PDB file of C-alpha atoms in Angstrom:
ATOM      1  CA  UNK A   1       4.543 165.678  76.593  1.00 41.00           C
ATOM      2  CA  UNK A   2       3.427 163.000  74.114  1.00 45.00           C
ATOM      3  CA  UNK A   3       0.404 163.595  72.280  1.00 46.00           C
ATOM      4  CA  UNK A   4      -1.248 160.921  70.005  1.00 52.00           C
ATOM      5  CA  UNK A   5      -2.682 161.348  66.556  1.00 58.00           C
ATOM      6  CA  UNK A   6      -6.057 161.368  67.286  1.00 71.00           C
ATOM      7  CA  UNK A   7      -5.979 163.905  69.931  1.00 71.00           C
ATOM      8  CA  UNK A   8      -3.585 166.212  67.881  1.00 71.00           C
ATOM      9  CA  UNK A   9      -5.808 165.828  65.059  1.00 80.00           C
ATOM     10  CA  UNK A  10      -8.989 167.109  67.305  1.00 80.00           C
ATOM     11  CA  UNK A  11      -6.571 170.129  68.846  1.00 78.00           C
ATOM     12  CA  UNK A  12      -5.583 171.603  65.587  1.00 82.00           C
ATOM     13  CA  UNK A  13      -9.167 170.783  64.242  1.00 85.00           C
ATOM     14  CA  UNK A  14     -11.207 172.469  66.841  1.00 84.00           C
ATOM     15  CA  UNK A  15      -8.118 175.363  66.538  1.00 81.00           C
ATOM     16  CA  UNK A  16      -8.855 175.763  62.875  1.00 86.00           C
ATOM     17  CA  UNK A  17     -12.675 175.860  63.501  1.00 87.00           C
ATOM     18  CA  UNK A  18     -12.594 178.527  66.019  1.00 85.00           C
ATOM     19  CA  UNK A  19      -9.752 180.752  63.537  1.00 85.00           C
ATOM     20  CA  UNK A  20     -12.407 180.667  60.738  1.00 87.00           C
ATOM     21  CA  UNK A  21     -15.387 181.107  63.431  1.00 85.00           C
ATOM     22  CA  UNK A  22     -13.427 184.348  64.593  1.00 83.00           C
ATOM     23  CA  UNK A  23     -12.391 186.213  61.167  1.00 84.00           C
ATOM     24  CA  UNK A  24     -16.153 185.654  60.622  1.00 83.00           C
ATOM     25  CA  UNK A  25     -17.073 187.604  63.134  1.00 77.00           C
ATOM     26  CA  UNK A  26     -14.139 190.134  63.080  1.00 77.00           C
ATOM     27  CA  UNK A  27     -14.960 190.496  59.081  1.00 75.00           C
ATOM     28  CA  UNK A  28     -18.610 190.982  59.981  1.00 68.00           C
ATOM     29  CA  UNK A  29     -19.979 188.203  58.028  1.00 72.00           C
ATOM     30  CA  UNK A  30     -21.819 185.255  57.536  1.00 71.00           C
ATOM     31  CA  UNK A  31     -20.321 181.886  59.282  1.00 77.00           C
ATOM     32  CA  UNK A  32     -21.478 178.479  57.359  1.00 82.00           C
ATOM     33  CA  UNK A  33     -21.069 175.728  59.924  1.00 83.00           C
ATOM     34  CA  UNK A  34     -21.247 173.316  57.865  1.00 87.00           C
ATOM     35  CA  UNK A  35     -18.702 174.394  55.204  1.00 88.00           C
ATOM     36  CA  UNK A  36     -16.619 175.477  58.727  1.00 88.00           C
ATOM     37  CA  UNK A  37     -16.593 171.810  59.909  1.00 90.00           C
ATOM     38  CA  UNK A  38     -15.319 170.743  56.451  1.00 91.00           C
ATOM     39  CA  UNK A  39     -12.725 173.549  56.347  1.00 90.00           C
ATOM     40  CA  UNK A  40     -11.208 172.827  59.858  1.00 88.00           C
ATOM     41  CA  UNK A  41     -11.337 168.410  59.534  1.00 88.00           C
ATOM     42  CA  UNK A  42      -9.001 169.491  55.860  1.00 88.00           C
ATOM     43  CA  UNK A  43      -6.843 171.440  58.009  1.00 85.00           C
ATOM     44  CA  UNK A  44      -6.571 168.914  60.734  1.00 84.00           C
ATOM     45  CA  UNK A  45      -5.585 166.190  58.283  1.00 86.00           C
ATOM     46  CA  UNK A  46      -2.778 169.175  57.011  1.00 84.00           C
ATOM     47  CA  UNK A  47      -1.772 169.031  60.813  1.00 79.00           C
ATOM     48  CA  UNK A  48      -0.817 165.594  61.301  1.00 78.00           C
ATOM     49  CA  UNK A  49       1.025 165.023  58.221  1.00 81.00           C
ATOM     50  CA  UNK A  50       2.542 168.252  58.793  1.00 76.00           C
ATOM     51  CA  UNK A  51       4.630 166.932  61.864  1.00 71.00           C
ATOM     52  CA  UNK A  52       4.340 163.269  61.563  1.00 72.00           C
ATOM     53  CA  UNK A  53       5.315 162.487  57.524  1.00 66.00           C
ATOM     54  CA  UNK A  54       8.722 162.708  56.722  1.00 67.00           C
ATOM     55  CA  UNK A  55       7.853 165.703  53.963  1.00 67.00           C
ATOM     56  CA  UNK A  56       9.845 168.721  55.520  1.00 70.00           C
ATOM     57  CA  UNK A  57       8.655 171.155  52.308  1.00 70.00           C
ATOM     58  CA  UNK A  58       4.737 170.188  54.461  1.00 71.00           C
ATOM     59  CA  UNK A  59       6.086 172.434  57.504  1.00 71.00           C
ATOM     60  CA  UNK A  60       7.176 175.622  55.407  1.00 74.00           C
ATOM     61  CA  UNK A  61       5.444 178.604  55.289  1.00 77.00           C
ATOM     62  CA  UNK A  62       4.353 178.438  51.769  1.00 81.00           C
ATOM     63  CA  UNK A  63       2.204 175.212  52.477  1.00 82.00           C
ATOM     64  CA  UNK A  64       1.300 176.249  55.458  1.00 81.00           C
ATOM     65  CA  UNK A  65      -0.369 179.314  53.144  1.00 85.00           C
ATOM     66  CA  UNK A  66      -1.679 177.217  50.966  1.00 88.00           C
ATOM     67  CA  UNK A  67      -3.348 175.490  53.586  1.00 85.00           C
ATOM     68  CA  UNK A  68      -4.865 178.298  55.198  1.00 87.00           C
ATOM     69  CA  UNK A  69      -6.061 179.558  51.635  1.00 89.00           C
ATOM     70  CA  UNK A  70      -7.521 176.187  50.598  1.00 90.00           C
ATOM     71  CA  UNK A  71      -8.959 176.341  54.069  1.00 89.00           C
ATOM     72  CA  UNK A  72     -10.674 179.993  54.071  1.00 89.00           C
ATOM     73  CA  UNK A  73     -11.837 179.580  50.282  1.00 90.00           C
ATOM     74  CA  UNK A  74     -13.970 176.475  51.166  1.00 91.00           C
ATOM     75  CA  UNK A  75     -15.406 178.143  54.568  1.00 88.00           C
ATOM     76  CA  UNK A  76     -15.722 181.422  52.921  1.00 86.00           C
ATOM     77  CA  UNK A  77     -16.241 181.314  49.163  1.00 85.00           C
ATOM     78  CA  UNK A  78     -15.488 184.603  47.347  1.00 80.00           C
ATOM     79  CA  UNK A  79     -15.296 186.189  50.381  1.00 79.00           C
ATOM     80  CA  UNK A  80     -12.554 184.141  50.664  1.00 86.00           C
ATOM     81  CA  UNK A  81      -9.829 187.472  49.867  1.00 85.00           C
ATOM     82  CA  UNK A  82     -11.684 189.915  52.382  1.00 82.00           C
ATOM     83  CA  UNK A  83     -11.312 186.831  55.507  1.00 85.00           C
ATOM     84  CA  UNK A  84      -7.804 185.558  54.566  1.00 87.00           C
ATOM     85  CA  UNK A  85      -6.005 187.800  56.353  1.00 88.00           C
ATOM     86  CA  UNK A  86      -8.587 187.730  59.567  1.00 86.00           C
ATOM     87  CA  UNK A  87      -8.110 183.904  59.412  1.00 85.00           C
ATOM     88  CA  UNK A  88      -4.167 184.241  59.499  1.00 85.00           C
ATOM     89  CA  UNK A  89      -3.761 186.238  62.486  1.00 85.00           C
ATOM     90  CA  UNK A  90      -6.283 184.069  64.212  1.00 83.00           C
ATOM     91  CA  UNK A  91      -4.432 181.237  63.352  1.00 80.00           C
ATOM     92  CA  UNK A  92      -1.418 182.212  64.661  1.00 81.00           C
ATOM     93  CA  UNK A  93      -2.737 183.715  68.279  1.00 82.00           C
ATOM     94  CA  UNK A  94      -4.538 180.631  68.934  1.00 80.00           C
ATOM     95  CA  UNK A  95      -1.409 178.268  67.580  1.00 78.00           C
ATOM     96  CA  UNK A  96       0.882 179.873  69.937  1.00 79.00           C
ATOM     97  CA  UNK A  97      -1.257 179.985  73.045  1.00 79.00           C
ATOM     98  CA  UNK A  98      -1.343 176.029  72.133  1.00 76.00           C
ATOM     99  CA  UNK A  99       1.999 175.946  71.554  1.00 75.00           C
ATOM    100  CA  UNK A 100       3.043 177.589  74.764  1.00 80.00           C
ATOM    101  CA  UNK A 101      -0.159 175.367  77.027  1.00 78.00           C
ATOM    102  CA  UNK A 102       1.705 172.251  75.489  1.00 72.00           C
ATOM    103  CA  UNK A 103       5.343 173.198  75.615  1.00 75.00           C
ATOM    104  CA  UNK A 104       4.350 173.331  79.595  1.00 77.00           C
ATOM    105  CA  UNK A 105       2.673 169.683  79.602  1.00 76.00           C
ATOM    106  CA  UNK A 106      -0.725 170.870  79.098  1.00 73.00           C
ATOM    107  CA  UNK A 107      -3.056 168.095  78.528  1.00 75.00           C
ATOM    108  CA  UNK A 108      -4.935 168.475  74.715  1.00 70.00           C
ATOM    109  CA  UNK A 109      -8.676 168.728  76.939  1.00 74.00           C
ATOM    110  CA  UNK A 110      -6.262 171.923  78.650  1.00 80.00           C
ATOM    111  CA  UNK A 111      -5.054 172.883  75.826  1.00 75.00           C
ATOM    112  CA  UNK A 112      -8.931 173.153  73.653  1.00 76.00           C
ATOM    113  CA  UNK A 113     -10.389 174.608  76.735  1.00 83.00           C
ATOM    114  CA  UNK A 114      -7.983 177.245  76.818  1.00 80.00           C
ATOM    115  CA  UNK A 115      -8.319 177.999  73.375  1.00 76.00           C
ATOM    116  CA  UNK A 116     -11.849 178.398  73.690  1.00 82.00           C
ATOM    117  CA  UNK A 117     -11.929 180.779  76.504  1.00 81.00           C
ATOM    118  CA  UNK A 118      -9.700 182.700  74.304  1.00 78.00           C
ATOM    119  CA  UNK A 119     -11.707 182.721  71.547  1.00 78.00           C
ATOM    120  CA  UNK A 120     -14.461 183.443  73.522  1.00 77.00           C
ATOM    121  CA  UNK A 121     -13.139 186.576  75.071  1.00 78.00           C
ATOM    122  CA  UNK A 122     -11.582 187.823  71.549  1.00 73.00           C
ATOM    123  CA  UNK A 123     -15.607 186.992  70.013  1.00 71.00           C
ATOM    124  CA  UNK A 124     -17.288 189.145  73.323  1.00 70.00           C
ATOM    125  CA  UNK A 125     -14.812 191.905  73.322  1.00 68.00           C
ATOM    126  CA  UNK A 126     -15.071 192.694  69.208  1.00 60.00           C
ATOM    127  CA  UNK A 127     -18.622 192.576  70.039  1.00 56.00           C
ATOM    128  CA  UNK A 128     -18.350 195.427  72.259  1.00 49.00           C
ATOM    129  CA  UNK A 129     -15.291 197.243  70.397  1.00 45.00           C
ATOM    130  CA  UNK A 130     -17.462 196.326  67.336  1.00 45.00           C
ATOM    131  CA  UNK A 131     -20.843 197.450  67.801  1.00 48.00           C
ATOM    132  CA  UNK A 132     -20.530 200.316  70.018  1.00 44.00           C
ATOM    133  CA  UNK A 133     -24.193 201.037  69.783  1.00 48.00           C
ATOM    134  CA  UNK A 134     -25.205 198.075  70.765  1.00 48.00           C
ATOM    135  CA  UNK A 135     -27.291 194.751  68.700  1.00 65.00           C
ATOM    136  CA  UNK A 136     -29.983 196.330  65.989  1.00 81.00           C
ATOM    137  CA  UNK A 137     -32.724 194.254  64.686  1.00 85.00           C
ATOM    138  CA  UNK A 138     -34.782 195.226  61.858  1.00 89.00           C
ATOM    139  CA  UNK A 139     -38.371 194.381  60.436  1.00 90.00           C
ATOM    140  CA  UNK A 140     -39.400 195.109  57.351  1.00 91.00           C
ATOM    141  CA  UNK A 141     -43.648 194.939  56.546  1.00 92.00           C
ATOM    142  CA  UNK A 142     -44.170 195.166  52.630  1.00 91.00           C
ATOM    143  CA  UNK A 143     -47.807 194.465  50.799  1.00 87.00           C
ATOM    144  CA  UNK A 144     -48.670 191.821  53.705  1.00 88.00           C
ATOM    145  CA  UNK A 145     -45.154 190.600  53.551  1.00 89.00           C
ATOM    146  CA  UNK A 146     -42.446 190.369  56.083  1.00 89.00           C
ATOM    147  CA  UNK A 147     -39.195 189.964  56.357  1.00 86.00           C
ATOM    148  CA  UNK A 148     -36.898 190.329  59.781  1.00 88.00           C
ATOM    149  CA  UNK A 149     -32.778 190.538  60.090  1.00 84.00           C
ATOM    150  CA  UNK A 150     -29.514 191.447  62.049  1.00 84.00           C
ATOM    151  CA  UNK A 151     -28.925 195.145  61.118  1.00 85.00           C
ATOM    152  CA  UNK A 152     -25.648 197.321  61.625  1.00 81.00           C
ATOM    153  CA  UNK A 153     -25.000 201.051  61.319  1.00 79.00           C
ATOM    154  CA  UNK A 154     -22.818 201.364  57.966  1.00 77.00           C
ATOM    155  CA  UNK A 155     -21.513 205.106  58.354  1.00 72.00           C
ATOM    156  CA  UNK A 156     -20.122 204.559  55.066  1.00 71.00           C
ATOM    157  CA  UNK A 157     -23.701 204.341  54.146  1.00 73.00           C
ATOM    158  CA  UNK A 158     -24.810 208.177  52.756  1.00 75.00           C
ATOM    159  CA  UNK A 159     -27.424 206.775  50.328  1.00 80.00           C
ATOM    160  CA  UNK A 160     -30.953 208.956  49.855  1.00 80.00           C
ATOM    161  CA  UNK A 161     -33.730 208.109  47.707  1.00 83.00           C
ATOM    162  CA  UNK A 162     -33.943 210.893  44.664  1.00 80.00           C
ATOM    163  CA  UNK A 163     -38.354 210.395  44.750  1.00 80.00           C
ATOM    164  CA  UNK A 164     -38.921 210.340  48.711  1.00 80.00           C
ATOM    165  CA  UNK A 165     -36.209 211.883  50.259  1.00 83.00           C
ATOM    166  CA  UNK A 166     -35.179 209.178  52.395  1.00 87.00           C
ATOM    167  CA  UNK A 167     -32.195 207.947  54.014  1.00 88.00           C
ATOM    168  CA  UNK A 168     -31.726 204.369  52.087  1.00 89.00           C
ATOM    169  CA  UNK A 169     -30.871 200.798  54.140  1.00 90.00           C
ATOM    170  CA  UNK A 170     -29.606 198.167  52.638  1.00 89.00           C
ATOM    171  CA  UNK A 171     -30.753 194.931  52.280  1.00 87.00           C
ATOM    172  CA  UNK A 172     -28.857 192.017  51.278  1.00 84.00           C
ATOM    173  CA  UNK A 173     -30.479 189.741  48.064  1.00 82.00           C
ATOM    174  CA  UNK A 174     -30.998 186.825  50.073  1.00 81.00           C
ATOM    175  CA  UNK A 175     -33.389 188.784  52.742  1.00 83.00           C
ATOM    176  CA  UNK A 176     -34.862 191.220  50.039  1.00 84.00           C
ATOM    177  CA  UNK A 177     -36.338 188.144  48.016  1.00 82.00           C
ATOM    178  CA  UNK A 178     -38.759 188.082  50.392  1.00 84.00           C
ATOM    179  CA  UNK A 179     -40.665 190.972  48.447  1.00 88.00           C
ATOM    180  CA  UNK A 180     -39.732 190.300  45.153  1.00 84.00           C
ATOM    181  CA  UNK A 181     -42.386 189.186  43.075  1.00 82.00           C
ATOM    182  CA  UNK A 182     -42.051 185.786  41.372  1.00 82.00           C
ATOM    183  CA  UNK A 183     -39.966 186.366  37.765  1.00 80.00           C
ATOM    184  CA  UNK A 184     -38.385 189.145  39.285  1.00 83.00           C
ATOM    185  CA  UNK A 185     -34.398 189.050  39.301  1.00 79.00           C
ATOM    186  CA  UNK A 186     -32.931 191.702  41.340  1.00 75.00           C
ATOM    187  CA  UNK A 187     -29.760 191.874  39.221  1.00 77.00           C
ATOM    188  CA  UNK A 188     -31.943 192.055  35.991  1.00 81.00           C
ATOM    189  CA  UNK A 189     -33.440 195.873  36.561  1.00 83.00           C
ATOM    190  CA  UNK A 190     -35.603 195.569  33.202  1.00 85.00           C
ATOM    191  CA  UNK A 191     -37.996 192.948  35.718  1.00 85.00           C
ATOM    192  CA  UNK A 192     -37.997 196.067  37.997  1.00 86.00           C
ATOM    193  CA  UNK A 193     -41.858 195.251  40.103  1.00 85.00           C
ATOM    194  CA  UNK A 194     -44.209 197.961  39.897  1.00 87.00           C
ATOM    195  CA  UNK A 195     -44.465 200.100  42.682  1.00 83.00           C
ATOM    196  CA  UNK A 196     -40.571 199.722  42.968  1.00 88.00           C
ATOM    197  CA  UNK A 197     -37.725 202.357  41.492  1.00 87.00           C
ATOM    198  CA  UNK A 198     -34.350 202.924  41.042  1.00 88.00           C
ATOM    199  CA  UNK A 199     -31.504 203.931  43.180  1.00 87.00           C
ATOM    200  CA  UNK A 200     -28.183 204.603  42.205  1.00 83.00           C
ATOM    201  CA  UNK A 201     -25.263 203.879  44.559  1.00 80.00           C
ATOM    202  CA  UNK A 202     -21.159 204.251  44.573  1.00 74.00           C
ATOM    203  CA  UNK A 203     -19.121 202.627  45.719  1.00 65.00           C
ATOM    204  CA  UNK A 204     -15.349 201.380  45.745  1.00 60.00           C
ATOM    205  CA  UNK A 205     -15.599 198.949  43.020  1.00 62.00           C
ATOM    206  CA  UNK A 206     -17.806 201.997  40.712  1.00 69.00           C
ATOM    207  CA  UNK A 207     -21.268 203.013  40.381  1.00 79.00           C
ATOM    208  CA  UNK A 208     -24.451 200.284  40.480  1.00 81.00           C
ATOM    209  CA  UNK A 209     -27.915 200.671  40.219  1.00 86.00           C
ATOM    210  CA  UNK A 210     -30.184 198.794  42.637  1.00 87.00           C
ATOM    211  CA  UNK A 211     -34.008 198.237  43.017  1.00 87.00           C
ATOM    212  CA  UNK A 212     -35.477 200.290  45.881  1.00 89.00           C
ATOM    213  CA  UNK A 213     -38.662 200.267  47.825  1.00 90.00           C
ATOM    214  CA  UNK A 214     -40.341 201.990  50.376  1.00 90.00           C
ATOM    215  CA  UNK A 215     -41.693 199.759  53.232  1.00 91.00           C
ATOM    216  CA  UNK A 216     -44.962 199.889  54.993  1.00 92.00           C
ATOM    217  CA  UNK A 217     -43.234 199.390  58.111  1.00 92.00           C
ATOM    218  CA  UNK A 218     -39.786 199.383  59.685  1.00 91.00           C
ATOM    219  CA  UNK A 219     -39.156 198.662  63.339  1.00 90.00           C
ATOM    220  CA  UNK A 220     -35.957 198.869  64.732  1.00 87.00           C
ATOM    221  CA  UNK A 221     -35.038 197.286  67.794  1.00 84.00           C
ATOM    222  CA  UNK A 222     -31.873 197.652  70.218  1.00 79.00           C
ATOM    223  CA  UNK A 223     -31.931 195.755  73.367  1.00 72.00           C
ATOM    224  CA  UNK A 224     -35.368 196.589  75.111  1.00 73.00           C
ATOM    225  CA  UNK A 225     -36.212 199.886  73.024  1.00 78.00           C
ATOM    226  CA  UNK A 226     -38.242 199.728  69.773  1.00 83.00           C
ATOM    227  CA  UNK A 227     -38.225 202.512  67.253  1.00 81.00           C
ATOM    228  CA  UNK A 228     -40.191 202.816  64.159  1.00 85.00           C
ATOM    229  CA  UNK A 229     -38.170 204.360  61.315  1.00 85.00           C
ATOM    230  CA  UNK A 230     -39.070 205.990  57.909  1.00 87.00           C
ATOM    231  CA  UNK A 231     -36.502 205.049  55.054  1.00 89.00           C
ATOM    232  CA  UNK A 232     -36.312 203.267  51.669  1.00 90.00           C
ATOM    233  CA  UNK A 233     -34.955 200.221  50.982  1.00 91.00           C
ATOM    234  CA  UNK A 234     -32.339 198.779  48.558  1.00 89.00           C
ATOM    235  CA  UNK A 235     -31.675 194.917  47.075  1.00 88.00           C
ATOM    236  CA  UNK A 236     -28.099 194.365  46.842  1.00 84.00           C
ATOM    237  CA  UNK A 237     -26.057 191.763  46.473  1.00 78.00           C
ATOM    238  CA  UNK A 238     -23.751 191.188  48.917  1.00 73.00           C
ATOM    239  CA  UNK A 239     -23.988 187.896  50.928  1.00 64.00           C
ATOM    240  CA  UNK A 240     -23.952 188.675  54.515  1.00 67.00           C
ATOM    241  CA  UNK A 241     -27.956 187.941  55.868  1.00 72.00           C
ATOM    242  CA  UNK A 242     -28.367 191.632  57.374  1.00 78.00           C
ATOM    243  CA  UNK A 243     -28.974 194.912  57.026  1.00 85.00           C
ATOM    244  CA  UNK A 244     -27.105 198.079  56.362  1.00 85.00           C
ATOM    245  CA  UNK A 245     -27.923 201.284  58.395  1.00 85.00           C
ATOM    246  CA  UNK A 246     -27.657 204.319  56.726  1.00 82.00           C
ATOM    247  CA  UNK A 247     -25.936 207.048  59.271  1.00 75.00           C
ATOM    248  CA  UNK A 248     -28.127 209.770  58.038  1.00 76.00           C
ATOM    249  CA  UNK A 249     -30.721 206.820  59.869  1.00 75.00           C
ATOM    250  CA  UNK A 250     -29.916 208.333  63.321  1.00 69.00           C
ATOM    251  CA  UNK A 251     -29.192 211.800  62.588  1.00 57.00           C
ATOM    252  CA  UNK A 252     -32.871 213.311  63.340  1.00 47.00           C
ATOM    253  CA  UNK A 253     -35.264 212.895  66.274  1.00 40.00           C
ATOM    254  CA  UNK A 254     -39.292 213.345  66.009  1.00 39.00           C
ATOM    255  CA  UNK A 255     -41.729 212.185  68.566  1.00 36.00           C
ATOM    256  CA  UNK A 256     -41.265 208.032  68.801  1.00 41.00           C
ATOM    257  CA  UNK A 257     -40.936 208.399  64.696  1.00 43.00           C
ATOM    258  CA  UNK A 258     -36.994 208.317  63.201  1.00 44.00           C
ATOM    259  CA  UNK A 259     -35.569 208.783  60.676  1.00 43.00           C
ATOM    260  CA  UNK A 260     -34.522 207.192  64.087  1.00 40.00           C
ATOM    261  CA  UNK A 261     -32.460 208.281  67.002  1.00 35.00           C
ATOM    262  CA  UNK A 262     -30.784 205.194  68.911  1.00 34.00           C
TER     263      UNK A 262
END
């Protein structure tokens, strides 16, 4: 089947799109659309002179790398080493199903539907595989302030505040600005606000100290059921825009009051 430029360019651009739209989600993290729509019209252009310029060293595997690096790094940042690998083995499910659609004499509208309704089916079942508990949502009442988010249970998360007791979530820098006072740098601990303390955490890359607070309020919500949780709260910086669950979270029931039982 004969396929002009313009469609081939749209195939392996919408391709590309969904590859860096599903490592996203598999790698649990923030998707940029913008920077994803830049990303995937780079790796379109990549496409066509791939298999239409008469450069053979353009169809090797070590451009074809390179492309898919250049092509996570903008789309991803420095997340960039974490997603590479979730953005190859999209790549290459969705460019064979293509391959095979269009080997057949699938049209290129047969050939982007199909990929969709794969990708579509890959992005509902990791959902479900994923988040076996089902959606959280979290909101966060501080001084009059407020702040709401995506949440997940992290049971890699065993963090307890040394002054209260409680289990510790973890809130990324972007969201926890929200109750930062103005001057106060959440990297900098010497602006530490008052009212606020220390927590220290470890992790894989060694041990940090992060500014922790304990909220007025936290309401948790799953589907239809609400929950109102006691726990502290840590600033980190990590970029995803959500919140990380502590497991000790869900490890106690009281009467409508958690630490929280989902």
């Amino acid at each position: 089947m004969r396929v002009y430029g313009e469609a081939f360019f749209f195939i392996i651009f919408w391709m590309d799109f969904l590859c860096l739209l599903l490592a996203a989600r598999l790698g649990r993290s923030r998707f940029h659309f913008g920077k994803a729509l830049i990303s995937a019209g780079l790796g379109g252009v990549y496409g066509v002179l791939a298999w239409t310029a008469s450069f053979p060293f353009l169809r090797g595997v070590p451009a074809l790398l390179l492309s898919c690096l250049l092509m996570c790094r903008i789309a991803f940042g420095k997340r960039c080493p974490r997603l590479f690998p979730l953005v190859l083995a999209s790549g290459w499910l969705l460019s064979g199903l293509s391959n095979f659609v269009m080997e057949r004499g699938g049209s290129p509208g047969l050939v982007i539907l199909i990929d969709s309704g794969a990708a579509l089916a890959l992005l509902l079942l990791t959902q479900r595989i994923g988040d076996p508990g089902g959606s959280f949502s979290i909101k966060l009442v501080y001084r009059g302030k407020s702040a709401e988010a995506r949440a997940m249970r992290d049971t890699g998360n065993l963090l307890s505040d040394a002054v209260s007791g409680l289990p510790v979530i973890v809130l990324s820098e972007r969201l926890g600005q929200a109750f930062l006072p103005p001057g106060t740098n959440a990297k900098d601990l010497c602006t530490l606000p008052p009212g606020w303390r220390l927590v220290r955490v470890k992790t894989a890359a060694g041990v940090k100290t992060l500014m922790c607070f304990t909220p007025d309020q936290i309401i948790l919500r799953q589907g239809t059921r609400v929950f109102h949780a006691e726990a502290a709260v840590a600033v980190a910086d990590f970029e995803e825009d959500r919140a990380l669950l502590p497991d000790s979270l869900f490890s106690e029931q009281r009467e409508g009051m958690c630490h929280a039982v989902l």
